[in-house]
Structure formats: structure tokens, C-alpha cells
PDB file of C-alpha atoms in Angstrom:
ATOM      1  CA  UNK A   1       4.193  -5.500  -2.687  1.00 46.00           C
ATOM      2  CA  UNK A   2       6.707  -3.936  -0.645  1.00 49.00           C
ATOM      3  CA  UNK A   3       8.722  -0.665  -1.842  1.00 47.00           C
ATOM      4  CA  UNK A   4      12.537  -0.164  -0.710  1.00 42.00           C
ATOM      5  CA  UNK A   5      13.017   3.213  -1.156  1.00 41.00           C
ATOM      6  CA  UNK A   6      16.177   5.167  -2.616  1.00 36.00           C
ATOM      7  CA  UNK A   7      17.883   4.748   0.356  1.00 37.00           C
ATOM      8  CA  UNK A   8      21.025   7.226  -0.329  1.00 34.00           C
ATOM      9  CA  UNK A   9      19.468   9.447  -2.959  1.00 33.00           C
ATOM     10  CA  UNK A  10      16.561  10.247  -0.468  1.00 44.00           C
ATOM     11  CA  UNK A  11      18.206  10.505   2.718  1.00 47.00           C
ATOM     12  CA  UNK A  12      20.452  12.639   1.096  1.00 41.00           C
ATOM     13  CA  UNK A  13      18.013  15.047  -0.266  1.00 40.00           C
ATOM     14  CA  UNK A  14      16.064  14.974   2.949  1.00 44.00           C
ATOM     15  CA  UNK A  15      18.937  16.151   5.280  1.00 43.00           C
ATOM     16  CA  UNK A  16      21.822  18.323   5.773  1.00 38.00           C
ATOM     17  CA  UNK A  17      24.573  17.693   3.442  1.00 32.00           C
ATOM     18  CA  UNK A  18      26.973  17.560   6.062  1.00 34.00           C
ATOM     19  CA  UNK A  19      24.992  14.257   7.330  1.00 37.00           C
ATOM     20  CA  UNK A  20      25.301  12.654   3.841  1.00 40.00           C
ATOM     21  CA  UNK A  21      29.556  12.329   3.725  1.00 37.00           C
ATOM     22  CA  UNK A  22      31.541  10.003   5.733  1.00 35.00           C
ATOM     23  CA  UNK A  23      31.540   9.595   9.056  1.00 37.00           C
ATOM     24  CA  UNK A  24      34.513  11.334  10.978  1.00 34.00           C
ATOM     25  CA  UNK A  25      36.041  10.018  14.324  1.00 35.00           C
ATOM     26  CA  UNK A  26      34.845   6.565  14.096  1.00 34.00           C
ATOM     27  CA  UNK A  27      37.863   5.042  12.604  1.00 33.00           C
ATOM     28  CA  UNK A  28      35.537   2.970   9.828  1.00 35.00           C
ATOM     29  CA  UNK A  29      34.544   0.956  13.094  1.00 35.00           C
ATOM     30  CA  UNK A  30      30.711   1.058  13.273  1.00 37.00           C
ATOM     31  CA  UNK A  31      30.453  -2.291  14.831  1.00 38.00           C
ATOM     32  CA  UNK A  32      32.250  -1.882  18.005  1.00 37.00           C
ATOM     33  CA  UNK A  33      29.834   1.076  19.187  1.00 42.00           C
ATOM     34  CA  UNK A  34      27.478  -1.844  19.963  1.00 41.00           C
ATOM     35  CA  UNK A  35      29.393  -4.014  21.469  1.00 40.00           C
ATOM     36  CA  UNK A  36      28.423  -4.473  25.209  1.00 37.00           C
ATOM     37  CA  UNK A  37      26.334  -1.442  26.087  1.00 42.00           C
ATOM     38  CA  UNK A  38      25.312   0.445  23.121  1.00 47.00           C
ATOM     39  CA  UNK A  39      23.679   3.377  25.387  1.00 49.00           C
ATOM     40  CA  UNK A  40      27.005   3.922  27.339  1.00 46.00           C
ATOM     41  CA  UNK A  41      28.988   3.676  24.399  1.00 46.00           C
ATOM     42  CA  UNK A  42      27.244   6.561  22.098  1.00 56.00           C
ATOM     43  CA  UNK A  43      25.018   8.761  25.424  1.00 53.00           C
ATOM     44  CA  UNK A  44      28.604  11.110  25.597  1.00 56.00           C
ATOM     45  CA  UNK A  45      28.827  11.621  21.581  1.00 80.00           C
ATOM     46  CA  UNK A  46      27.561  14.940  19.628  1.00 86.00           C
ATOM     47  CA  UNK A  47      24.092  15.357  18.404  1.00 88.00           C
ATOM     48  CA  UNK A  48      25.701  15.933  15.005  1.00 88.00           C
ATOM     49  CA  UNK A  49      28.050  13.040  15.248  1.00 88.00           C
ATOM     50  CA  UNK A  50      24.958  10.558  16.390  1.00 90.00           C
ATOM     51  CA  UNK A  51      23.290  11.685  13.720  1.00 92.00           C
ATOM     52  CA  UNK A  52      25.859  11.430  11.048  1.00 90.00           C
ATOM     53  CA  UNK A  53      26.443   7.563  12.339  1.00 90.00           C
ATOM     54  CA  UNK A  54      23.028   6.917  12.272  1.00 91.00           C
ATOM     55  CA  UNK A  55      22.901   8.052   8.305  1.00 92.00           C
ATOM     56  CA  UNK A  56      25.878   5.855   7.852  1.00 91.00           C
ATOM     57  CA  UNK A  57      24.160   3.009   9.239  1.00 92.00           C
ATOM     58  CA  UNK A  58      21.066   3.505   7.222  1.00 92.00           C
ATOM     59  CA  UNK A  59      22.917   3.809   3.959  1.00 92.00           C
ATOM     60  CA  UNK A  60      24.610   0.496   5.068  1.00 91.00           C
ATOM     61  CA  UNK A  61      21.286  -1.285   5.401  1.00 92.00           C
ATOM     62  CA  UNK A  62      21.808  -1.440   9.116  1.00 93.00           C
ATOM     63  CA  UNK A  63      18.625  -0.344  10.421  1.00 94.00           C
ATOM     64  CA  UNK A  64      18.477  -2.147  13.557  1.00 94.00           C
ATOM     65  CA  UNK A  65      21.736   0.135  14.415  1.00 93.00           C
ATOM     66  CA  UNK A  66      20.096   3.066  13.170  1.00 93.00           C
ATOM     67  CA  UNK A  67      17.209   2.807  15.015  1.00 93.00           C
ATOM     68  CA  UNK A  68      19.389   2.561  18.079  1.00 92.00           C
ATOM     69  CA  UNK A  69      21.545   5.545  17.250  1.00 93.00           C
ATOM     70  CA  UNK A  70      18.760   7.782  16.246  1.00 94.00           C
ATOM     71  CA  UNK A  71      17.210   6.727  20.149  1.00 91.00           C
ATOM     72  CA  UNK A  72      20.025   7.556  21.747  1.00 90.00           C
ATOM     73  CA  UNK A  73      20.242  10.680  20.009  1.00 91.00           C
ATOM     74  CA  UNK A  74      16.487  11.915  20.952  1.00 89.00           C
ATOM     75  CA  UNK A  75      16.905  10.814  24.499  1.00 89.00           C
ATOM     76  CA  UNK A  76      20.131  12.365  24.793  1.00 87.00           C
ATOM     77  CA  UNK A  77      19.753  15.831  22.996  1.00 89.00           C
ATOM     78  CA  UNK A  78      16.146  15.765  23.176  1.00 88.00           C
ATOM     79  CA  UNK A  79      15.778  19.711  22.475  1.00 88.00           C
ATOM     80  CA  UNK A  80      18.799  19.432  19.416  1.00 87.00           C
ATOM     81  CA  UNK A  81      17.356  20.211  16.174  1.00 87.00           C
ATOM     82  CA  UNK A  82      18.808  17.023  15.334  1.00 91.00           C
ATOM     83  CA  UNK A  83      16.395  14.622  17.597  1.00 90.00           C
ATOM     84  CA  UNK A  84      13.600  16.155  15.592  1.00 91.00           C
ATOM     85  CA  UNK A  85      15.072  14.865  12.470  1.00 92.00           C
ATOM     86  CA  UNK A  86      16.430  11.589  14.381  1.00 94.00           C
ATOM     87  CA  UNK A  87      12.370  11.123  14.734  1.00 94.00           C
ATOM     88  CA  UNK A  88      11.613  11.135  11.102  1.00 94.00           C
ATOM     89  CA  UNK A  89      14.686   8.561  10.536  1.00 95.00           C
ATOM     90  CA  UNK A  90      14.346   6.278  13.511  1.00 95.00           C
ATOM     91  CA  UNK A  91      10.320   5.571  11.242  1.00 96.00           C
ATOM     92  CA  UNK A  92      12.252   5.360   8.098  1.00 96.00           C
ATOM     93  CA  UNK A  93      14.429   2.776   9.987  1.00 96.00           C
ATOM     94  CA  UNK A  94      11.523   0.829  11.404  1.00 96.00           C
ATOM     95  CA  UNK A  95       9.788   0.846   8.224  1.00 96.00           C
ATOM     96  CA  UNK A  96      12.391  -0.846   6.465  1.00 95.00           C
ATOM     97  CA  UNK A  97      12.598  -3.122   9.146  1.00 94.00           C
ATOM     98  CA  UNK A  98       8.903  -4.061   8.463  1.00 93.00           C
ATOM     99  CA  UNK A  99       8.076  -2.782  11.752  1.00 95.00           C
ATOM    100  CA  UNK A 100       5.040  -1.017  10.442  1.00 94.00           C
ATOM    101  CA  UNK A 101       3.331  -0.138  13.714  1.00 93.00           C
ATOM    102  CA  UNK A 102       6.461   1.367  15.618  1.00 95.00           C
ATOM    103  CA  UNK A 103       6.892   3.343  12.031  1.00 96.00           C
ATOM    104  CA  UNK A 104       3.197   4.529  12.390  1.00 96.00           C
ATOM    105  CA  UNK A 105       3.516   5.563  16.001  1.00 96.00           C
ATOM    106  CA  UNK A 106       6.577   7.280  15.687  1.00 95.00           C
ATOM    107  CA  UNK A 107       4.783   9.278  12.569  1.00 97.00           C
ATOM    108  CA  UNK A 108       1.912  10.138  14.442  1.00 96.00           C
ATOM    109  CA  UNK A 109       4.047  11.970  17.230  1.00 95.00           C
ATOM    110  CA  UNK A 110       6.378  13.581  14.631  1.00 95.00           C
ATOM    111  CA  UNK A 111       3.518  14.674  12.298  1.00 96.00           C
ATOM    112  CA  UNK A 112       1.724  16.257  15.780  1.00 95.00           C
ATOM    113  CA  UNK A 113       4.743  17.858  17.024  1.00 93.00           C
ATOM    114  CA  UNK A 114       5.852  19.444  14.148  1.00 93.00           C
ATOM    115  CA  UNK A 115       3.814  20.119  11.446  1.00 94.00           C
ATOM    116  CA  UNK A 116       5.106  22.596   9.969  1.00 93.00           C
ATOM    117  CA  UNK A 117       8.482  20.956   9.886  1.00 93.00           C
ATOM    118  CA  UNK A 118      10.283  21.478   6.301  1.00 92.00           C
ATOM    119  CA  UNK A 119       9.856  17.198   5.663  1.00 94.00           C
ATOM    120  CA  UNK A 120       6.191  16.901   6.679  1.00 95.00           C
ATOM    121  CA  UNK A 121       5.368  15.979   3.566  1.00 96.00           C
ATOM    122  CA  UNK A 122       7.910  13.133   3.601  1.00 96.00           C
ATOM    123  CA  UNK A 123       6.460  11.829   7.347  1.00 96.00           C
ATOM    124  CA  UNK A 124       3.263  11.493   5.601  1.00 97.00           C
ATOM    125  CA  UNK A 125       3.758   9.823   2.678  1.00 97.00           C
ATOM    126  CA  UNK A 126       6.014   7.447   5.048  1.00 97.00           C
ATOM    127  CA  UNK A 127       2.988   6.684   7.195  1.00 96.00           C
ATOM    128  CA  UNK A 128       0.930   5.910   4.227  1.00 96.00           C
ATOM    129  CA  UNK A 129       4.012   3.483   3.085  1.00 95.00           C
ATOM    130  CA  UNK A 130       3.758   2.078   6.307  1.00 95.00           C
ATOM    131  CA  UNK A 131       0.214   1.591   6.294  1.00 92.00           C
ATOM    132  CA  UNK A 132      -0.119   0.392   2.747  1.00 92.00           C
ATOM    133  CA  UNK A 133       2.804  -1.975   2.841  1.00 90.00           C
ATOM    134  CA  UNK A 134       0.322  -3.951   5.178  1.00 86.00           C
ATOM    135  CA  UNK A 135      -2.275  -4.442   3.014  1.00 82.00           C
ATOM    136  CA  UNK A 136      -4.036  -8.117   2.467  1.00 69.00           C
ATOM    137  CA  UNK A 137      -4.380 -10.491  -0.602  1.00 56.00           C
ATOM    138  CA  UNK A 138      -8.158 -10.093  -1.742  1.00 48.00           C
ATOM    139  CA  UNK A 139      -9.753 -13.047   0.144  1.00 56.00           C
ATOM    140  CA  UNK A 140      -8.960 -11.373   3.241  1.00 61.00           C
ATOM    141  CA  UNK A 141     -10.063  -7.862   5.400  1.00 63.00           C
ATOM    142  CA  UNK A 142      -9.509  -5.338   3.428  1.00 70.00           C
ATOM    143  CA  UNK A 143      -9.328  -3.225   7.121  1.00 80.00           C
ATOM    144  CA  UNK A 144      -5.737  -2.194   6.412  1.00 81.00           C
ATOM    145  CA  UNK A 145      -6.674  -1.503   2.614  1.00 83.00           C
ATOM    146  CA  UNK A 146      -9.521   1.267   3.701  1.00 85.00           C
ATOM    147  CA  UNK A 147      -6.371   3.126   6.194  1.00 89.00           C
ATOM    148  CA  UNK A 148      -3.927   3.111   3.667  1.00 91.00           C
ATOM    149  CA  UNK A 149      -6.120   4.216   1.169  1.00 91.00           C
ATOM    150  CA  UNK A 150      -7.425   7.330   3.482  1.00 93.00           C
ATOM    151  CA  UNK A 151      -3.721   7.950   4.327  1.00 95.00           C
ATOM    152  CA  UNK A 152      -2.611   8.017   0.487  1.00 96.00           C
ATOM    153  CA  UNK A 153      -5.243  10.652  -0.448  1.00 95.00           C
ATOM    154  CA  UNK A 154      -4.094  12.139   2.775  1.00 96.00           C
ATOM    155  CA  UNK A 155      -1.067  12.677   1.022  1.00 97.00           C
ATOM    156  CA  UNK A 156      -2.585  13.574  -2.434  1.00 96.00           C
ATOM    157  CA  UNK A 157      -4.928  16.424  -0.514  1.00 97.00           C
ATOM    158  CA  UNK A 158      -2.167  17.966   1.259  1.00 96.00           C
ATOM    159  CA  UNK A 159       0.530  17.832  -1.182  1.00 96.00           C
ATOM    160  CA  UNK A 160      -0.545  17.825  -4.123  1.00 95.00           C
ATOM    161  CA  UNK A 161       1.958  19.140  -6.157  1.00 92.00           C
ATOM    162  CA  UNK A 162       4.816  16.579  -5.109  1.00 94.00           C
ATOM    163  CA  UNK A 163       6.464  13.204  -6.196  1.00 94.00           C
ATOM    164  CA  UNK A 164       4.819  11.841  -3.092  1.00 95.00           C
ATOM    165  CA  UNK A 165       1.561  12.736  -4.017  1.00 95.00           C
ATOM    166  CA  UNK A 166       2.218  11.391  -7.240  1.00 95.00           C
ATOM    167  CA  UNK A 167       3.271   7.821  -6.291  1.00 95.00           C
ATOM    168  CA  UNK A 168       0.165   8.041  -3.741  1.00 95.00           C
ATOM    169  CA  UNK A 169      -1.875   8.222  -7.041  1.00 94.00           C
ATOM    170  CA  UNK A 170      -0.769   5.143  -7.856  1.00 92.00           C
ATOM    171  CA  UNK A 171      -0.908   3.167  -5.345  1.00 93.00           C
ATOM    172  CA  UNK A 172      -4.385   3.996  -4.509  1.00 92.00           C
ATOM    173  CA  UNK A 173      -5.371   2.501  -8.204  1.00 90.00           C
ATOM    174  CA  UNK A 174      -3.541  -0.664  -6.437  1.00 87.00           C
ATOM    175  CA  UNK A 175      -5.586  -0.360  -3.439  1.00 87.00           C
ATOM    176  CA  UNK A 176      -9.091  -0.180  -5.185  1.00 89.00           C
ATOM    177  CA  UNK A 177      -8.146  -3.577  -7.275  1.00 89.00           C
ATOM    178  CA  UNK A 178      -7.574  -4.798  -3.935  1.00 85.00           C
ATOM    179  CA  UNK A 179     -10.840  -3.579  -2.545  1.00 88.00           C
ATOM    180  CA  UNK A 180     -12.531  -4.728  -6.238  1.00 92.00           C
ATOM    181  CA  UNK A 181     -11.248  -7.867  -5.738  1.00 90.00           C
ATOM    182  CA  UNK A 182     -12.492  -8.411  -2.088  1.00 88.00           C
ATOM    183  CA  UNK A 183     -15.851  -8.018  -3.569  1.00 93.00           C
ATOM    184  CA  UNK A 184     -15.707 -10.184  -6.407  1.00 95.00           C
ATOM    185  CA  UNK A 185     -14.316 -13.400  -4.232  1.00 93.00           C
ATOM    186  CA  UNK A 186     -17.837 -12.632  -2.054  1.00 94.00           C
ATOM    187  CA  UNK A 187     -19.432 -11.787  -5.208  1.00 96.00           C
ATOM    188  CA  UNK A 188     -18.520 -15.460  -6.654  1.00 96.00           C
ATOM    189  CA  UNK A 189     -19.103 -17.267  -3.046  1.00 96.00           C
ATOM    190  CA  UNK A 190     -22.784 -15.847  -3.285  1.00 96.00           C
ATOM    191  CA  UNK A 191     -23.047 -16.412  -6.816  1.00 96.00           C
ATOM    192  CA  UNK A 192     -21.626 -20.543  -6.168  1.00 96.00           C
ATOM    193  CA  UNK A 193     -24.341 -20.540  -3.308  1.00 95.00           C
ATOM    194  CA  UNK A 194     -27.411 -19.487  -5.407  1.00 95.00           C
ATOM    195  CA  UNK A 195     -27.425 -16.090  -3.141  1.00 96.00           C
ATOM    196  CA  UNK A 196     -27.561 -14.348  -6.628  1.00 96.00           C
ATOM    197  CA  UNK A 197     -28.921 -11.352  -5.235  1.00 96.00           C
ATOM    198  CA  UNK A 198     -26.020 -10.938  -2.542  1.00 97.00           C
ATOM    199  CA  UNK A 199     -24.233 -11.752  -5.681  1.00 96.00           C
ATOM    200  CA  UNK A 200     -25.932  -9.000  -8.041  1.00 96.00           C
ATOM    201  CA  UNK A 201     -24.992  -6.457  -5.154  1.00 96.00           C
ATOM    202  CA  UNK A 202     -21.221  -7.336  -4.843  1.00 96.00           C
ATOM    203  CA  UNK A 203     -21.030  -7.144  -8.869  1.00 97.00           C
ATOM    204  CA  UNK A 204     -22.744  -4.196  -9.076  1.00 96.00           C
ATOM    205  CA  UNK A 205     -20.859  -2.356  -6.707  1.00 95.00           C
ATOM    206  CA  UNK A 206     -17.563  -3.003  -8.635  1.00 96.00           C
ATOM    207  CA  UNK A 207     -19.015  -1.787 -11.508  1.00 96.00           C
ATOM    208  CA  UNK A 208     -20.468   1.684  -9.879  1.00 95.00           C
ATOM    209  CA  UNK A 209     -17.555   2.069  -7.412  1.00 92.00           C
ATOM    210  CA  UNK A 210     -14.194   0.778  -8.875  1.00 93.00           C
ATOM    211  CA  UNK A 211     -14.527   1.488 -12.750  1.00 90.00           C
ATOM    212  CA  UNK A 212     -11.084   1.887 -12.710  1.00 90.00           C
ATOM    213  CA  UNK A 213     -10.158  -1.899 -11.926  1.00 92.00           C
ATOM    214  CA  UNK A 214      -9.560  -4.715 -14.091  1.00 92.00           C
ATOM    215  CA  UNK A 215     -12.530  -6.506 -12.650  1.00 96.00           C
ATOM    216  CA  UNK A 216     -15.062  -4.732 -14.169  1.00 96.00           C
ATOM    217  CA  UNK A 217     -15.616  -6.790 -17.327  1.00 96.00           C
ATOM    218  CA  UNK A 218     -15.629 -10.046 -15.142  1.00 96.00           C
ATOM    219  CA  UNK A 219     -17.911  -7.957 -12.886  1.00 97.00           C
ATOM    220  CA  UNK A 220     -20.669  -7.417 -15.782  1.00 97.00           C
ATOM    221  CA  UNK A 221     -20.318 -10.664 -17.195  1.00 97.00           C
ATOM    222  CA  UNK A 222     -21.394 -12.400 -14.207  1.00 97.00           C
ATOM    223  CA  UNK A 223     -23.887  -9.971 -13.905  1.00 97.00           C
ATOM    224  CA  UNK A 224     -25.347 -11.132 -17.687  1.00 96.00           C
ATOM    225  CA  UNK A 225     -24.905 -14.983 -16.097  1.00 96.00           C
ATOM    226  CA  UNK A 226     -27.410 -13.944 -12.994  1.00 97.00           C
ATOM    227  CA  UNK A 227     -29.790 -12.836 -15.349  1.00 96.00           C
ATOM    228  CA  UNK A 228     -29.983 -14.865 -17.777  1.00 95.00           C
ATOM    229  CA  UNK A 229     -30.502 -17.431 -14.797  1.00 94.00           C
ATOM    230  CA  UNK A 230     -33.152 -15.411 -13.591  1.00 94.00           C
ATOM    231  CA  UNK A 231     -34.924 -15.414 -16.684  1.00 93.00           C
ATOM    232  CA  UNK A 232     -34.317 -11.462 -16.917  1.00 95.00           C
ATOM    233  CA  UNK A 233     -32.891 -11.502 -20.652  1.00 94.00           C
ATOM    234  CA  UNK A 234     -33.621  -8.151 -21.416  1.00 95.00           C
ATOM    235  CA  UNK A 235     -31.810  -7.002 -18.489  1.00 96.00           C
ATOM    236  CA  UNK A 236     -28.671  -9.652 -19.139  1.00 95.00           C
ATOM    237  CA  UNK A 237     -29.087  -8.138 -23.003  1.00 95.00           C
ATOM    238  CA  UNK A 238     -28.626  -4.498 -21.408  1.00 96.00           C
ATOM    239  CA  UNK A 239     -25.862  -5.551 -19.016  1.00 96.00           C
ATOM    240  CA  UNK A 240     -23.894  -7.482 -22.196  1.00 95.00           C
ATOM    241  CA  UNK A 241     -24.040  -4.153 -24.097  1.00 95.00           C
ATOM    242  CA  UNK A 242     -22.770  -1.977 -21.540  1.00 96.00           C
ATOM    243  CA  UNK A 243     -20.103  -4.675 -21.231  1.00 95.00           C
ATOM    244  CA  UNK A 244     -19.145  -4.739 -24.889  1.00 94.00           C
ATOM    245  CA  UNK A 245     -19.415  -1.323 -25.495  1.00 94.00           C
ATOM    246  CA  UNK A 246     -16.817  -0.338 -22.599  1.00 94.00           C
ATOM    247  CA  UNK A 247     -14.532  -3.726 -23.203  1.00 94.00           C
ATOM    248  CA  UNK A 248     -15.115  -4.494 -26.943  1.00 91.00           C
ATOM    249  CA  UNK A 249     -12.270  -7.309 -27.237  1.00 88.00           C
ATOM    250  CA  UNK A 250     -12.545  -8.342 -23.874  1.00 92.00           C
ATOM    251  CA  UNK A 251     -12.729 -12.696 -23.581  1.00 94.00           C
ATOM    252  CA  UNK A 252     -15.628 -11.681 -21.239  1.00 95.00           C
ATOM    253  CA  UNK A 253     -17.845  -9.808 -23.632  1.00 93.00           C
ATOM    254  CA  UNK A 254     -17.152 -12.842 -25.842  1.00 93.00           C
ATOM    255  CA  UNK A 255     -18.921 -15.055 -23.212  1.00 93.00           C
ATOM    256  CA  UNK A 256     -21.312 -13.245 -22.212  1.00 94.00           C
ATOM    257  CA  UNK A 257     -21.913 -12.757 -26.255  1.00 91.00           C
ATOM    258  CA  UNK A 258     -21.957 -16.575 -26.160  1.00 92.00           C
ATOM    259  CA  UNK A 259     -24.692 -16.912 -23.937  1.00 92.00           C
ATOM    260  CA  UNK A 260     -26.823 -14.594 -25.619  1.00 91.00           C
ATOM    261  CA  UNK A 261     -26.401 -15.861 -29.013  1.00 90.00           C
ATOM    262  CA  UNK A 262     -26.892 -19.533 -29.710  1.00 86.00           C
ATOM    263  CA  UNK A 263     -24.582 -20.732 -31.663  1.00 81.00           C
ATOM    264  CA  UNK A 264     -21.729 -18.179 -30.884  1.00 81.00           C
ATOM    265  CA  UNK A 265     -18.365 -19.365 -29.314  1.00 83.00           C
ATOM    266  CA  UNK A 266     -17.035 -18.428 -26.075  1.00 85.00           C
ATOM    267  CA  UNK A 267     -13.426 -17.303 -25.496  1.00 82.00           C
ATOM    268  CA  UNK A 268     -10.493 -19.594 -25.565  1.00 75.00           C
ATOM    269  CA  UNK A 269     -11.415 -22.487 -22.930  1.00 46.00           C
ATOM    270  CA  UNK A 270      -7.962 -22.540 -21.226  1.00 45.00           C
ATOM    271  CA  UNK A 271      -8.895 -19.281 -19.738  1.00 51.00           C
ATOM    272  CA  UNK A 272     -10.354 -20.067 -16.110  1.00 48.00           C
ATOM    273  CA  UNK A 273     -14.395 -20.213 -15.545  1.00 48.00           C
ATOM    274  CA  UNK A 274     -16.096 -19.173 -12.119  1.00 46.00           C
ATOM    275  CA  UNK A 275     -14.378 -22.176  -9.619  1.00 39.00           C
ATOM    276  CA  UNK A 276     -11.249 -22.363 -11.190  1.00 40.00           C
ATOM    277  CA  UNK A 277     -10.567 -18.537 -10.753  1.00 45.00           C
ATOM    278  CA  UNK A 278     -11.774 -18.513  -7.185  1.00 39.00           C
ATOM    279  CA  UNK A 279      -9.448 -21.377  -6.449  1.00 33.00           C
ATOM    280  CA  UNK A 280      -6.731 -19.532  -8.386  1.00 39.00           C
ATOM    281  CA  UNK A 281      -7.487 -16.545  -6.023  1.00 40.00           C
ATOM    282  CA  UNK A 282      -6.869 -18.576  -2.677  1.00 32.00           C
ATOM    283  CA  UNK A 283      -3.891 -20.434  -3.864  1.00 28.00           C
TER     284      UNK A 283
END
């Protein structure tokens, strides 16, 4: 699930162009700036010169470095224009480090402090990234799910004109078939247990609040199965239409076709029934 983004082609088009060519004064010899005492080595360098090495490092897939740099940067010039873009960075470093929190908290205080800085859009849709990278397989909390969904159309709400914004679209129609699926493994627990109607409200809530998601048609099917074991054929009949009038070729209108007519076949029998999908879902 995780995104790498652009690395050079973004960085690039976030910063100063002067930040985006080589490196001057170094002598090609990142390595040796942390040997020993980083802090000593780089606390007597230029804002611009910190912040240059720092881009270098990034683009080099260094981030551990970066992160370093960019610190020693806002410590050292901590009222440089070039600390508060050192902020934004040092998240973009932590984030592709996987270090999701420190990303988040970092964020937070850049997004406070400067909000009408000319890359807020950017420390949002970073946050979300941040947030959404740590989102659960279905048979878990869907907790981190719910934030990065809120942080996504976050993004969509403020910016809705941008690339961000448009990529946020997206990944919140990968969030709901995450939160979908969450409630069709309970849905199916319920349903195995004989709690049919814990079951019927699991399914129906797919159905009424992710229409979008691939799990509808699964979703109404098991909702004809409930039915029809509740002795409620007319509303399993209702249910069946509503399913093959949205999903006309779908394998699970065929089924639930099946059970309504006797003597009509089910879809192919290689494709997996009630236990064998949950099972499939845990492993």
C-alpha cells in the first residue's frame, strides 16, 4: 500500500531552484559530515548550504541524513526562511522512513505555524500520506482508516483544485473498501454464528453507506441468503432484484438467482463460498 513519491521531480518543484543543483563545497563527500559528531560537523555551515545538502541527501535516498541535516538546520538558523522549509522536508524525510508519527507531529507544528505558507497544500496532503500509509488489512481496526480518511477530504475541501486533491480522491475510494470490508468480515462472523440480524445490519450498511465498493453485490447476496433463511422470500425476492438490476452479470446475482429458482445453477463452484472467503480474508 505504500506510495514513494517522485522524489526529485517533487522536491524540485517544491523548492528553490538553487536547492535542486549540486551541492557546492562538499567535495562529493557527503559521508564524512557524519562521521563522529554530526552536530559539530554541520552547526558552523550556511542555512543555504544545510539546506542544499539536505536536498542532496534526500534525492540520494538518504533520509536518515536528511533528517539530521534539516535538524541541524532549524536549530541552528531557527528564524532563516530556510528552517521553515527544513520543517516541511525533515516530515517528507520521516515519512519515507516509515516514521509516520514523527511525520505527523512535525506536520501538525508546520501546518499551525504557517498556514499560509506557499506549500501548505503539500504539508497536508503529506499528513494524510502519513496517516493513510498506516491503514489496516480489513479484519482489523479500521481506527487509522476513519483519520486518514478525514485527513484526505481534508485535503479535497481545502484544495480542491490540485493534483493533491486529486490523488486524495482516490485513495479515499481505497479507504471505504477498507472500511466495506471491515464490515463484511463482522457481517460473515454474525452471519456463521446465526446472529443474522447483527448480520442483516453489517450488510445493510455496506449497501447504504459504501455503494461505491466492490462488496456490494456480495453484500446483497448474503442479504437474499438471511432471508430466505428467515422464511422472508418476498423480501430475499426484493433484495435479489435490486442486486441484479445494479450487478446484472455479477457470479453473485447468479447465486442468489440460484436460490430463488429451483432448478437454476449457481456460478462457477471454484469461486469461494462464505468460509472459504473469510479464511481467504485472514490469510
Amino acid at each position: 500500500m505504500r506510495q514513494t513519491l517522485p522524489r526529485l521531480a517533487l522536491l524540485c518543484s517544491l523548492l528553490p531552484l538553487a536547492a535542486c543543483g549540486s551541492v557546492t563545497g562538499w567535495d562529493g563527500r557527503m559521508g564524512s559530515l557524519f562521521d563522529n559528531s554530526p552536530t559539530a560537523a554541520l552547526q558552523d555551515r550556511s542555512p543555504e548550504a544545510l539546506y542544499a545538502a539536505g536536498i542532496q541527501a534526500l534525492q540520494e535516498q538518504r533520509y536518515a541524513q536528511a533528517g539530521q541535516i534539516f535538524d541541524t538546520l532549524e536549530r541552528e538558523h531557527p528564524f532563516s526562511t530556510w528552517a521553515t522549509n527544513a520543517k516541511l522536508m525533515s516530515a517528507y524525510a520521516d515519512y519515507m522512513r516509515n516514521r509516520y508519527t514523527e511525520a505527523i507531529g512535525t506536520l501538525d507544528r508546520f501546518i499551525q505555524l504557517h498556514p499560509a505558507h506557499r506549500d501548505i497544500a503539500y504539508a497536508h496532503y503529506l499528513r494524510a500520506l502519513s496517516l493513510y500509509e498506516q491503514i489496516n488489512d480489513a479484519q482489523r481496526d479500521q481506527r487509522a482508516t476513519e483519520l486518514a480518511m478525514a485527513a484526505l477530504q481534508d485535503v479535497v475541501n481545502r484544495f480542491p483544485d490540485t493534483a493533491y486533491a486529486r490523488d486524495a480522491r482516490l485513495k479515499m475510494d481505497l479507504a471505504r473498501d477498507h472500511l466495506a470490508g471491515r464490515e463484511m468480515n463482522i457481517g460473515r462472523f454474525y452471519q456463521r454464528q446465526r446472529l443474522l440480524n447483527a448480520a442483516i445490519g453489517r450488510y445493510r450498511r455496506v449497501v447504504e453507506q459504501y455503494q461505491t465498493t466492490n462488496h456490494v453485490p456480495e453484500a446483497l447476496h448474503r442479504l437474499t441468503e438471511i432471508y430466505l433463511s428467515l422464511g422472508l422470500r418476498e423480501e430475499a425476492a426484493r433484495t435479489a432484484s435490486v442486486l441484479g438490476y445494479n450487478f446484472p452479470g455479477s457470479p453473485w446475482y447468479q447465486d442468489s438467482y440460484a436460490l430463488l429458482t429451483p432448478g437454476a445453477a449457481p456460478s462457477d463452484a471454484a469461486r469461494p463460498g462464505l468460509l472459504r472467503r473469510a479464511w481467504g480474508n485472514i490469510f
